[in-house]
Coordinates of C-alpha atoms in Angstrom, one line a residue:
Chain A
X1 CA 0.0 0.0 0.0
X2 CA 1.2 3.5 -0.9
X3 CA 0.8 6.0 1.9
X4 CA 0.5 9.5 0.6
X5 CA 1.3 11.7 3.5
X6 CA 1.5 11.7 7.3
X7 CA 1.7 8.5 9.3
X8 CA 1.1 5.1 7.7
X9 CA -2.6 4.4 7.5
X10 CA -3.6 8.1 7.1
X11 CA -5.9 8.8 4.2
X12 CA -4.0 10.2 1.2
X13 CA -4.0 14.0 1.3
X14 CA -6.7 13.9 3.8
X15 CA -8.1 17.5 3.8
X16 CA -6.6 19.7 6.4
X17 CA -4.1 17.0 7.4
X18 CA -2.2 18.0 4.3
X19 CA 0.6 20.0 5.7
X20 CA 3.2 22.1 3.9
X21 CA 5.8 22.0 6.7
X22 CA 7.0 18.4 6.9
X23 CA 9.8 16.7 8.8
X24 CA 12.7 15.6 6.8
X25 CA 12.1 12.0 7.7
X26 CA 8.5 12.1 6.6
X27 CA 7.1 9.1 4.8
X28 CA 7.7 9.4 1.0
X29 CA 10.0 12.5 1.3
X30 CA 12.1 12.6 -1.9
X31 CA 10.5 9.5 -3.3
X32 CA 8.5 8.8 -6.4
X33 CA 6.2 5.8 -6.9
X34 CA 4.3 5.3 -10.1
X35 CA 2.2 2.2 -10.5
X36 CA 0.4 1.4 -13.8
X37 CA 0.0 5.0 -14.5
X38 CA -1.7 6.3 -17.7
X39 CA -1.6 10.0 -18.6
X40 CA -2.2 12.1 -21.7
X41 CA -3.8 15.1 -23.4
X42 CA -7.4 15.2 -24.5
X43 CA -8.4 12.0 -26.1
X44 CA -4.7 10.9 -26.6
X45 CA -3.0 8.7 -24.1
X46 CA 0.7 9.4 -24.2
X47 CA 1.9 7.2 -21.4
X48 CA 0.2 3.9 -20.5
X49 CA 0.8 1.4 -17.7
X50 CA 3.9 3.3 -16.6
X51 CA 5.5 1.9 -13.4
X52 CA 8.5 3.5 -11.7
X53 CA 10.0 3.7 -8.3
X54 CA 12.6 6.3 -7.4
X55 CA 14.2 6.4 -4.0
X56 CA 15.3 9.5 -2.2
X57 CA 18.8 10.7 -3.3
X58 CA 18.5 9.0 -6.7
X59 CA 19.8 10.6 -9.9
X60 CA 17.5 9.3 -12.6
X61 CA 17.8 10.0 -16.3
X62 CA 14.8 9.6 -18.5
X63 CA 15.5 8.8 -22.1
X64 CA 13.5 8.1 -25.2
X65 CA 12.8 9.4 -28.7
X66 CA 11.0 12.7 -29.3
X67 CA 7.3 12.3 -28.6
X68 CA 7.8 9.3 -26.4
X69 CA 6.5 11.2 -23.4
X70 CA 9.5 12.4 -21.4
X71 CA 8.0 15.9 -21.0
X72 CA 4.6 14.3 -20.3
X73 CA 6.2 12.3 -17.5
X74 CA 7.7 15.4 -16.0
X75 CA 4.4 17.3 -16.3
X76 CA 2.8 14.4 -14.4
X77 CA 5.4 14.6 -11.7
X78 CA 4.9 18.3 -11.0
X79 CA 1.2 18.1 -11.1
X80 CA 0.5 19.7 -14.4
X81 CA -1.2 16.6 -15.6
X82 CA -3.2 14.2 -13.5
X83 CA -3.0 10.4 -13.9
X84 CA -6.0 8.9 -15.7
X85 CA -5.3 5.5 -14.2
X86 CA -3.0 3.9 -11.7
X87 CA -1.3 5.4 -8.7
X88 CA 1.2 8.2 -8.7
X89 CA 2.8 9.3 -5.5
X90 CA 5.4 12.1 -5.6
X91 CA 7.2 13.3 -2.5
X92 CA 4.5 11.6 -0.4
X93 CA 1.6 13.2 -2.2
X94 CA -0.9 11.0 -4.1
X95 CA -1.4 13.0 -7.3
X96 CA -4.7 11.2 -8.1
X97 CA -6.3 12.8 -5.1
X98 CA -4.5 16.1 -5.3
X99 CA -7.1 18.9 -5.3
X100 CA -6.6 21.8 -7.6
X101 CA -6.3 24.2 -4.8
X102 CA -3.4 22.1 -3.4
X103 CA -1.4 22.0 -6.6
X104 CA 0.6 25.2 -5.9
X105 CA 1.4 23.9 -2.4
X106 CA 2.5 20.6 -3.8
X107 CA 4.8 22.4 -6.3
X108 CA 6.5 24.2 -3.5
X109 CA 8.0 20.9 -2.6
X110 CA 9.6 20.4 -6.0
X111 CA 12.1 22.2 -8.1
X112 CA 11.7 22.5 -11.9
X113 CA 14.2 23.4 -14.6
X114 CA 13.4 23.5 -18.3
X115 CA 15.3 23.6 -21.6
X116 CA 14.6 27.3 -22.1
X117 CA 15.9 29.1 -19.1
X118 CA 12.7 31.2 -18.6
X119 CA 14.3 33.9 -16.5
X120 CA 12.7 37.3 -16.2
X121 CA 15.1 39.5 -18.3
X122 CA 14.5 42.7 -16.4
X123 CA 15.5 41.2 -13.0
X124 CA 19.0 40.4 -11.9
X125 CA 20.0 36.9 -11.3
X126 CA 19.5 37.3 -7.5
X127 CA 16.1 38.8 -8.0
X128 CA 15.1 36.0 -10.4
X129 CA 15.9 33.6 -7.6
X130 CA 14.4 35.7 -4.9
X131 CA 11.1 36.8 -6.3
X132 CA 9.5 33.3 -6.7
X133 CA 11.0 32.4 -3.4
X134 CA 9.4 35.4 -1.7
X135 CA 6.0 35.0 -3.5
X136 CA 5.6 31.3 -3.2
X137 CA 7.2 30.6 0.2
X138 CA 5.2 33.1 2.3
X139 CA 6.7 32.5 5.7
X140 CA 10.2 31.5 4.6
X141 CA 13.0 32.6 6.8
X142 CA 15.7 34.8 5.5
X143 CA 14.9 34.6 1.8
X144 CA 17.8 36.8 0.8
X145 CA 20.3 34.5 2.4
X146 CA 18.7 31.5 0.7
X147 CA 18.8 33.1 -2.7
X148 CA 22.5 33.9 -2.1
X149 CA 23.2 30.4 -1.0
X150 CA 21.5 28.9 -4.0
X151 CA 23.5 31.1 -6.3
X152 CA 26.7 30.1 -4.5
X153 CA 25.8 26.5 -4.9
X154 CA 25.6 26.8 -8.7
X155 CA 28.7 28.9 -8.7
X156 CA 27.2 32.2 -9.6
X157 CA 27.6 34.2 -6.4
X158 CA 29.7 36.8 -8.3
X159 CA 26.9 37.2 -11.0
X160 CA 24.1 37.9 -8.5
X161 CA 23.6 41.5 -9.7
X162 CA 23.8 40.7 -13.4
X163 CA 20.7 40.6 -15.6
X164 CA 20.1 37.5 -17.7
X165 CA 20.8 39.1 -21.1
X166 CA 24.4 39.7 -19.9
X167 CA 24.8 36.0 -18.8
X168 CA 25.9 33.1 -21.0
X169 CA 23.4 30.4 -21.8
X170 CA 24.9 28.1 -19.2
X171 CA 24.9 30.8 -16.6
X172 CA 21.3 31.5 -17.3
X173 CA 20.4 27.9 -16.9
X174 CA 22.4 27.7 -13.6
X175 CA 20.3 30.7 -12.4
X176 CA 17.2 28.7 -13.2
X177 CA 18.6 25.8 -11.2
X178 CA 19.4 28.2 -8.3
X179 CA 15.8 29.4 -8.5
X180 CA 14.6 25.8 -8.5
X181 CA 16.6 24.7 -5.5
X182 CA 16.5 27.9 -3.4
X183 CA 13.5 26.7 -1.3
X184 CA 15.3 23.4 -0.7
X185 CA 13.0 21.0 -2.5
X186 CA 13.5 17.3 -2.1
X187 CA 13.1 16.5 -5.8
X188 CA 14.5 18.4 -8.8
X189 CA 12.8 17.8 -12.1
X190 CA 14.7 18.9 -15.3
X191 CA 13.5 18.7 -18.9
X192 CA 16.4 18.8 -21.3
X193 CA 18.2 21.4 -19.2
X194 CA 21.3 21.3 -21.3
X195 CA 19.6 21.0 -24.7
X196 CA 20.7 24.5 -25.9
X197 CA 24.2 24.6 -24.3
X198 CA 27.7 24.0 -25.4
X199 CA 30.0 21.5 -23.8
X200 CA 31.5 23.9 -21.2
X201 CA 28.1 25.3 -20.1
X202 CA 26.7 21.8 -20.0
X203 CA 29.4 20.7 -17.6
X204 CA 28.8 23.8 -15.4
X205 CA 25.0 23.0 -15.3
X206 CA 25.6 19.4 -14.5
X207 CA 27.9 20.3 -11.7
X208 CA 25.0 22.3 -10.2
X209 CA 22.8 19.3 -10.5
X210 CA 25.4 17.2 -8.9
X211 CA 25.8 19.7 -6.0
X212 CA 22.1 19.4 -5.3
X213 CA 22.3 15.6 -5.6
X214 CA 25.2 15.4 -3.2
X215 CA 23.1 17.3 -0.6
X216 CA 20.7 14.4 -0.7
X217 CA 18.2 15.6 -3.3
X218 CA 16.5 13.5 -5.8
X219 CA 17.1 14.4 -9.5
X220 CA 14.9 13.3 -12.4
X221 CA 16.3 14.6 -15.7
X222 CA 15.0 14.0 -19.2
X223 CA 17.7 14.2 -21.8
X224 CA 18.8 13.0 -25.2
X225 CA 22.5 13.3 -24.3
X226 CA 24.0 9.9 -23.8
X227 CA 27.2 11.2 -22.3
X228 CA 25.3 13.0 -19.5
X229 CA 23.4 9.8 -18.9
X230 CA 26.5 7.8 -18.6
X231 CA 28.5 10.3 -16.5
X232 CA 25.9 11.5 -14.0
X233 CA 22.9 9.2 -13.8
X234 CA 22.8 6.5 -11.2
X235 CA 19.8 5.0 -13.0
X236 CA 18.4 5.3 -16.5
X237 CA 14.8 4.6 -17.6
X238 CA 13.7 4.5 -21.2
X239 CA 10.3 5.3 -22.3
X240 CA 9.1 3.6 -25.4
X241 CA 6.7 5.5 -27.7
X242 CA 3.0 5.1 -27.3
X243 CA 3.2 2.6 -24.6
X244 CA 5.5 3.5 -21.7
X245 CA 6.9 1.2 -19.2
X246 CA 10.0 2.0 -17.1
X247 CA 12.8 -0.5 -17.7
Chain B
X1 CA 6.2 38.7 16.9
X2 CA 6.8 37.3 13.3
X3 CA 7.1 40.0 10.7
X4 CA 6.7 37.8 7.7
X5 CA 3.1 38.9 6.9
X6 CA 4.3 42.5 6.7
X7 CA 7.3 41.5 4.7
X8 CA 5.1 39.5 2.4
X9 CA 2.6 42.3 1.8
X10 CA 5.6 44.6 1.1
X11 CA 7.0 42.2 -1.4
X12 CA 3.6 41.7 -3.1
X13 CA 3.0 45.4 -3.3
X14 CA 6.5 46.0 -4.8
X15 CA 5.9 43.2 -7.3
X16 CA 2.4 44.6 -8.2
X17 CA 4.0 48.1 -8.7
X18 CA 6.8 46.7 -10.9
X19 CA 4.2 44.7 -12.9
X20 CA 2.3 47.9 -13.7
X21 CA 5.2 50.2 -14.2
X22 CA 6.7 48.1 -17.0
X23 CA 3.7 48.5 -19.2
X24 CA 2.7 52.1 -18.4
X25 CA 1.7 53.0 -21.9
X26 CA -1.0 50.3 -22.2
X27 CA -2.1 51.2 -18.7
X28 CA -2.3 54.9 -19.6
X29 CA -4.3 54.2 -22.8
X30 CA -6.8 52.0 -20.9
X31 CA -7.2 54.6 -18.2
X32 CA -7.8 57.4 -20.8
X33 CA -10.4 55.3 -22.7
X34 CA -12.1 54.4 -19.5
X35 CA -12.0 58.0 -18.4
X36 CA -13.7 59.1 -21.6
X37 CA -16.4 56.5 -21.3
X38 CA -17.0 57.4 -17.6
X39 CA -16.9 61.1 -18.4
X40 CA -19.7 60.7 -20.9
X41 CA -21.7 58.6 -18.4
X42 CA -21.0 61.0 -15.5
X43 CA -21.9 64.0 -17.6
X44 CA -25.2 62.5 -18.7
X45 CA -25.8 61.4 -15.1
X46 CA -25.2 65.0 -13.9
X47 CA -27.6 66.4 -16.4
X48 CA -30.2 63.8 -15.6
X49 CA -29.7 64.3 -11.9
X50 CA -30.1 68.1 -12.2
X51 CA -33.2 67.6 -14.5
X52 CA -34.6 65.1 -12.1
X53 CA -34.1 67.6 -9.2
X54 CA -35.8 70.3 -11.2
X55 CA -38.7 68.0 -12.1
X56 CA -38.8 66.8 -8.5
X57 CA -39.2 70.5 -7.4
X58 CA -42.1 70.8 -9.8
X59 CA -43.5 67.6 -8.5
X60 CA -43.2 68.8 -4.9
X61 CA -45.4 71.8 -5.6
X62 CA -47.7 69.5 -7.6
X63 CA -47.8 67.1 -4.7
X64 CA -49.4 69.9 -2.6
X65 CA -52.8 69.1 -4.1
X66 CA -55.8 71.2 -3.2
X67 CA -59.4 70.0 -2.9
X68 CA -61.6 73.0 -3.4
X69 CA -64.5 73.4 -1.0
X70 CA -67.8 75.1 -2.1
X71 CA -68.7 78.3 -0.4
X72 CA -72.0 76.6 0.7
X73 CA -70.3 73.8 2.6
X74 CA -71.2 73.6 6.2
X75 CA -68.7 73.1 9.0
X76 CA -69.9 69.5 9.5
X77 CA -69.6 68.7 5.8
X78 CA -66.1 70.2 5.9
X79 CA -65.2 68.1 8.9
X80 CA -66.5 64.9 7.3
X81 CA -64.6 65.7 4.1
X82 CA -61.4 66.3 6.1
X83 CA -61.8 63.0 7.8
X84 CA -62.3 61.2 4.5
X85 CA -59.2 62.9 3.0
X86 CA -57.1 62.0 6.0
X87 CA -58.0 58.3 5.6
X88 CA -56.9 58.2 1.9
X89 CA -53.8 55.9 1.7
X90 CA -50.8 58.0 0.6
X91 CA -52.0 61.3 2.0
X92 CA -49.6 62.3 4.8
X93 CA -51.2 65.6 5.9
X94 CA -54.4 67.5 5.4
X95 CA -54.8 71.2 6.4
X96 CA -57.6 73.6 5.8
X97 CA -56.9 76.8 3.8
X98 CA -59.7 79.4 4.2
X99 CA -60.9 81.9 1.6
X100 CA -59.0 84.7 3.3
X101 CA -55.8 82.7 3.4
X102 CA -56.2 81.8 -0.2
X103 CA -56.7 85.5 -1.2
X104 CA -53.7 86.5 0.8
X105 CA -51.5 83.9 -1.0
X106 CA -52.9 85.0 -4.3
X107 CA -52.0 88.5 -3.6
X108 CA -48.4 87.5 -3.1
X109 CA -48.3 85.4 -6.3
X110 CA -47.3 87.6 -9.3
X111 CA -49.6 85.6 -11.7
X112 CA -52.7 85.7 -9.5
X113 CA -52.2 89.2 -7.9
X114 CA -53.9 91.1 -10.9
X115 CA -56.8 88.7 -10.7
X116 CA -57.2 89.3 -7.0
X117 CA -57.1 93.1 -7.5
X118 CA -59.5 93.1 -10.4
X119 CA -62.2 91.0 -8.7
X120 CA -64.8 92.3 -6.4
X121 CA -65.1 90.3 -3.2
X122 CA -62.9 87.1 -2.8
X123 CA -62.9 84.9 -5.9
X124 CA -60.5 82.4 -4.3
X125 CA -62.2 79.3 -2.8
X126 CA -61.4 77.7 0.5
X127 CA -59.6 74.3 0.1
X128 CA -58.1 71.4 1.9
X129 CA -54.4 71.2 1.2
X130 CA -53.1 67.6 0.9
X131 CA -49.5 66.5 1.1
X132 CA -49.1 63.3 -0.8
X133 CA -46.3 60.8 -0.8
X134 CA -46.6 60.4 -4.5
X135 CA -48.5 62.3 -7.2
X136 CA -50.1 59.0 -8.2
X137 CA -52.2 59.3 -4.9
X138 CA -54.2 62.1 -6.6
X139 CA -56.3 59.5 -8.4
X140 CA -57.5 58.0 -5.1
X141 CA -58.2 61.4 -3.7
X142 CA -60.3 62.4 -6.7
X143 CA -62.2 59.1 -6.4
X144 CA -62.8 59.7 -2.7
X145 CA -64.2 63.2 -3.1
X146 CA -66.2 62.5 -6.2
X147 CA -69.9 63.4 -5.4
X148 CA -69.1 65.0 -2.1
X149 CA -71.5 67.9 -1.6
X150 CA -68.8 70.1 0.0
X151 CA -66.5 69.8 -3.0
X152 CA -66.7 72.1 -6.0
X153 CA -68.1 69.8 -8.7
X154 CA -66.7 71.8 -11.6
X155 CA -63.1 72.1 -10.4
X156 CA -62.8 69.6 -7.6
X157 CA -59.0 69.7 -7.3
X158 CA -55.9 71.7 -8.3
X159 CA -54.8 69.2 -10.9
X160 CA -56.0 66.0 -12.5
X161 CA -54.9 62.5 -12.0
X162 CA -53.6 62.4 -15.6
X163 CA -51.3 65.3 -15.0
X164 CA -49.9 63.7 -11.9
X165 CA -49.4 60.4 -13.7
X166 CA -47.5 62.2 -16.5
X167 CA -45.2 63.8 -14.0
X168 CA -44.6 60.6 -12.2
X169 CA -43.9 58.7 -15.4
X170 CA -41.5 61.4 -16.6
X171 CA -39.5 61.1 -13.4
X172 CA -39.4 57.4 -13.6
X173 CA -38.3 57.4 -17.2
X174 CA -35.4 59.8 -16.4
X175 CA -34.3 57.5 -13.6
X176 CA -34.4 54.5 -16.0
X177 CA -32.4 56.3 -18.6
X178 CA -29.7 57.3 -16.1
X179 CA -29.4 53.7 -14.8
X180 CA -29.3 52.2 -18.4
X181 CA -26.5 54.7 -19.3
X182 CA -24.6 53.9 -16.2
X183 CA -24.8 50.1 -16.9
X184 CA -23.7 50.6 -20.5
X185 CA -20.8 52.8 -19.5
X186 CA -19.6 50.4 -16.9
X187 CA -20.1 47.5 -19.3
X188 CA -17.9 49.3 -21.9
X189 CA -15.4 50.1 -19.2
X190 CA -15.3 46.4 -18.1
X191 CA -14.7 45.3 -21.6
X192 CA -11.8 47.7 -22.0
X193 CA -10.3 46.7 -18.8
X194 CA -10.7 43.0 -19.7
X195 CA -8.8 43.7 -23.0
X196 CA -6.0 45.3 -21.0
X197 CA -5.8 42.4 -18.6
X198 CA -5.8 39.8 -21.4
X199 CA -3.0 41.8 -23.0
X200 CA -1.1 41.8 -19.8
X201 CA -1.5 38.1 -19.3
X202 CA -0.4 37.4 -22.8
X203 CA 2.6 39.7 -22.5
X204 CA 3.7 38.1 -19.2
X205 CA 2.8 34.5 -20.1
X206 CA 6.3 33.2 -19.3
X207 CA 6.5 35.1 -16.0
X208 CA 3.1 33.8 -14.9
X209 CA 4.2 30.3 -15.9
X210 CA 7.3 30.6 -13.8
X211 CA 5.3 31.7 -10.8
X212 CA 2.8 28.9 -11.3
X213 CA 5.6 26.3 -11.6
X214 CA 7.3 27.4 -8.4
X215 CA 4.1 27.1 -6.5
X216 CA 2.9 30.7 -6.1
X217 CA -0.8 30.4 -5.2
X218 CA -3.1 31.5 -8.0
X219 CA -4.9 34.1 -5.8
X220 CA -1.5 35.7 -5.2
X221 CA -0.7 35.6 -9.0
X222 CA -3.9 37.6 -9.5
X223 CA -3.0 40.3 -7.0
X224 CA -1.1 42.5 -9.6
X225 CA -4.1 42.2 -11.9
X226 CA -6.4 43.3 -9.2
X227 CA -4.1 46.2 -8.3
X228 CA -3.9 47.1 -12.0
X229 CA -7.6 47.3 -12.7
X230 CA -8.1 49.1 -9.4
X231 CA -5.6 51.7 -10.4
X232 CA -7.1 52.0 -13.9
X233 CA -10.6 52.4 -12.3
X234 CA -9.4 55.1 -10.0
X235 CA -7.5 56.9 -12.7
X236 CA -10.4 56.7 -15.2
X237 CA -12.9 57.8 -12.5
X238 CA -10.5 60.7 -11.7
X239 CA -10.7 61.8 -15.3
X240 CA -14.4 61.5 -15.2
X241 CA -14.6 63.6 -12.1
X242 CA -12.5 66.3 -13.7
X243 CA -14.8 66.3 -16.7
X244 CA -17.7 66.5 -14.4
X245 CA -16.3 69.6 -12.6
X246 CA -15.7 71.3 -16.0
X247 CA -19.2 70.5 -17.2
X248 CA -20.7 71.7 -13.9
X249 CA -18.8 74.9 -13.9
X250 CA -19.1 75.8 -17.6
X251 CA -21.6 73.7 -19.5
X252 CA -24.6 73.6 -17.1
X253 CA -24.6 77.4 -16.6
X254 CA -24.5 77.7 -20.4
X255 CA -27.5 75.4 -20.7
X256 CA -29.4 77.3 -18.1
X257 CA -28.7 80.5 -19.9
X258 CA -29.8 79.3 -23.3
X259 CA -32.7 77.1 -22.1
X260 CA -34.1 78.9 -19.0
X261 CA -37.2 76.7 -18.9
X262 CA -35.0 73.7 -18.0
X263 CA -33.8 75.4 -14.7
X264 CA -31.0 72.8 -14.1
X265 CA -29.7 74.9 -11.2
X266 CA -26.5 74.7 -9.2
X267 CA -24.7 71.4 -9.7
X268 CA -22.2 71.8 -6.8
X269 CA -24.2 69.6 -4.4
X270 CA -24.3 66.8 -7.0
X271 CA -20.5 66.6 -7.4
X272 CA -19.7 64.7 -4.2
X273 CA -22.3 62.0 -4.7
X274 CA -21.6 61.6 -8.4
X275 CA -17.8 61.5 -7.9
X276 CA -17.9 58.9 -5.1
X277 CA -20.5 56.9 -7.2
X278 CA -18.4 57.0 -10.3
X279 CA -15.3 55.7 -8.5
X280 CA -17.1 53.1 -6.5
X281 CA -19.1 51.8 -9.5
X282 CA -16.1 51.6 -11.8
X283 CA -14.1 49.7 -9.1
X284 CA -17.0 47.4 -8.6
X285 CA -17.4 46.7 -12.3
X286 CA -13.7 46.3 -13.1
X287 CA -12.3 44.2 -10.2
X288 CA -14.4 41.1 -11.2
X289 CA -12.6 41.3 -14.6
X290 CA -9.3 40.7 -12.7
X291 CA -10.8 37.7 -10.9
X292 CA -12.3 36.2 -14.1
X293 CA -9.4 36.6 -16.6
X294 CA -7.9 33.2 -17.3
X295 CA -4.3 32.6 -16.1
X296 CA -1.9 30.1 -17.7
X297 CA -2.0 26.7 -16.0

């Protein structure tokens, strides 16, 4: 039996028992469990009967051809798509019973990085990390220090006052990673984070992921790059087109 | 004591300001369009309000209906008539005006004074003066006094029920016109504001997506939109109030001078009510737009 949150035996996401603040050793923290999950868009089912188990501290690469459903899998994991069938539990939260008003609270437990850096060009690197942190994590302590620590972790402490157009592609992506990890999520989801980068920038970005991983975080990364997969991933799953099942 | 709520409100306020500041030109254009629409509505509202007041003044004098008493009526008949009039629903007060009092009033009236001077004796009849809550009550009064021996059968009252009905209808129609104009103006304003908000959401799609992905609650994401329409509503209403002041100071006196029978009068006491009403109504119409506009998921 998969327990969504709280003590074993509690109902999954049981109303007010769903708490944002959770102890580090809480059941399911940093874990992902998918069991016979189907998900898709409209009438189309993109992933079918997908089963997957990720332990805390794992570094998982998701590979597969274009259109196989890697992005769909990540969208499922951050609550943008809901499972049509099966059971999906991410960081202790049963996505099947996740209420719409709880989605934003759920996402605050995750970090997301995408292929396009999606930084706000008019804000400095530090402000890009700080603003979502301040708006999303209402009662967070010392947000400025956390933003600075996150930038330091990705090696961009000296670029804190620089605006994105003045940063290289790799630096911009590292700012996006800093933004994704500043609130200390247990799981970091990344969709082709190095897709647009050269080799040097890719290495810098991957070091940032590694730093997060070494702190005990779980990393799920979709990528086409086999060298990244071989160098950094502890596990690799392949999604076959149309009918997905983790190998 | 934790200061995070204050800090959070400060951050949100700063973000909302920054949100607005970056697209000041579209904000300004929307505020001007809204201001023009509200100015037209407020100006019409002012003229209608003044016209209504002028008409209400006429109605007030019309509401003082007189039931004329024949010279032959005895004191008992007069007392019985007064009792009947007092019992008519909608009549708030009944007072007796003697022939002498009527003649004295006529002498003070510039239109009736020549008649009073030219006649021998006192041609003005005694009457019961009725204060009615609505001119429409006149019909019931006329029905009640019909056939009463103490009432003058040729001219029983100072005006007919049809006249009262016409006045009452005219007043009602003016109110309806004013309300319809207000609703149309606010509807146009809401459509303009909605267009602005949709443009803002489109322009900041990526920003909103980032905020959504990092878990910013959707009500919080809407705050800058609410602040934006509120500021547009206040700015547009401000323009409308300025227009209103200009119209009140220059246009209304000109209308009164060229069309004296309208007697729109002094608009100053209408300004406060119309200004507050314009600001409140535009805010009430526009804020729901910010709550209804669709955000990226």
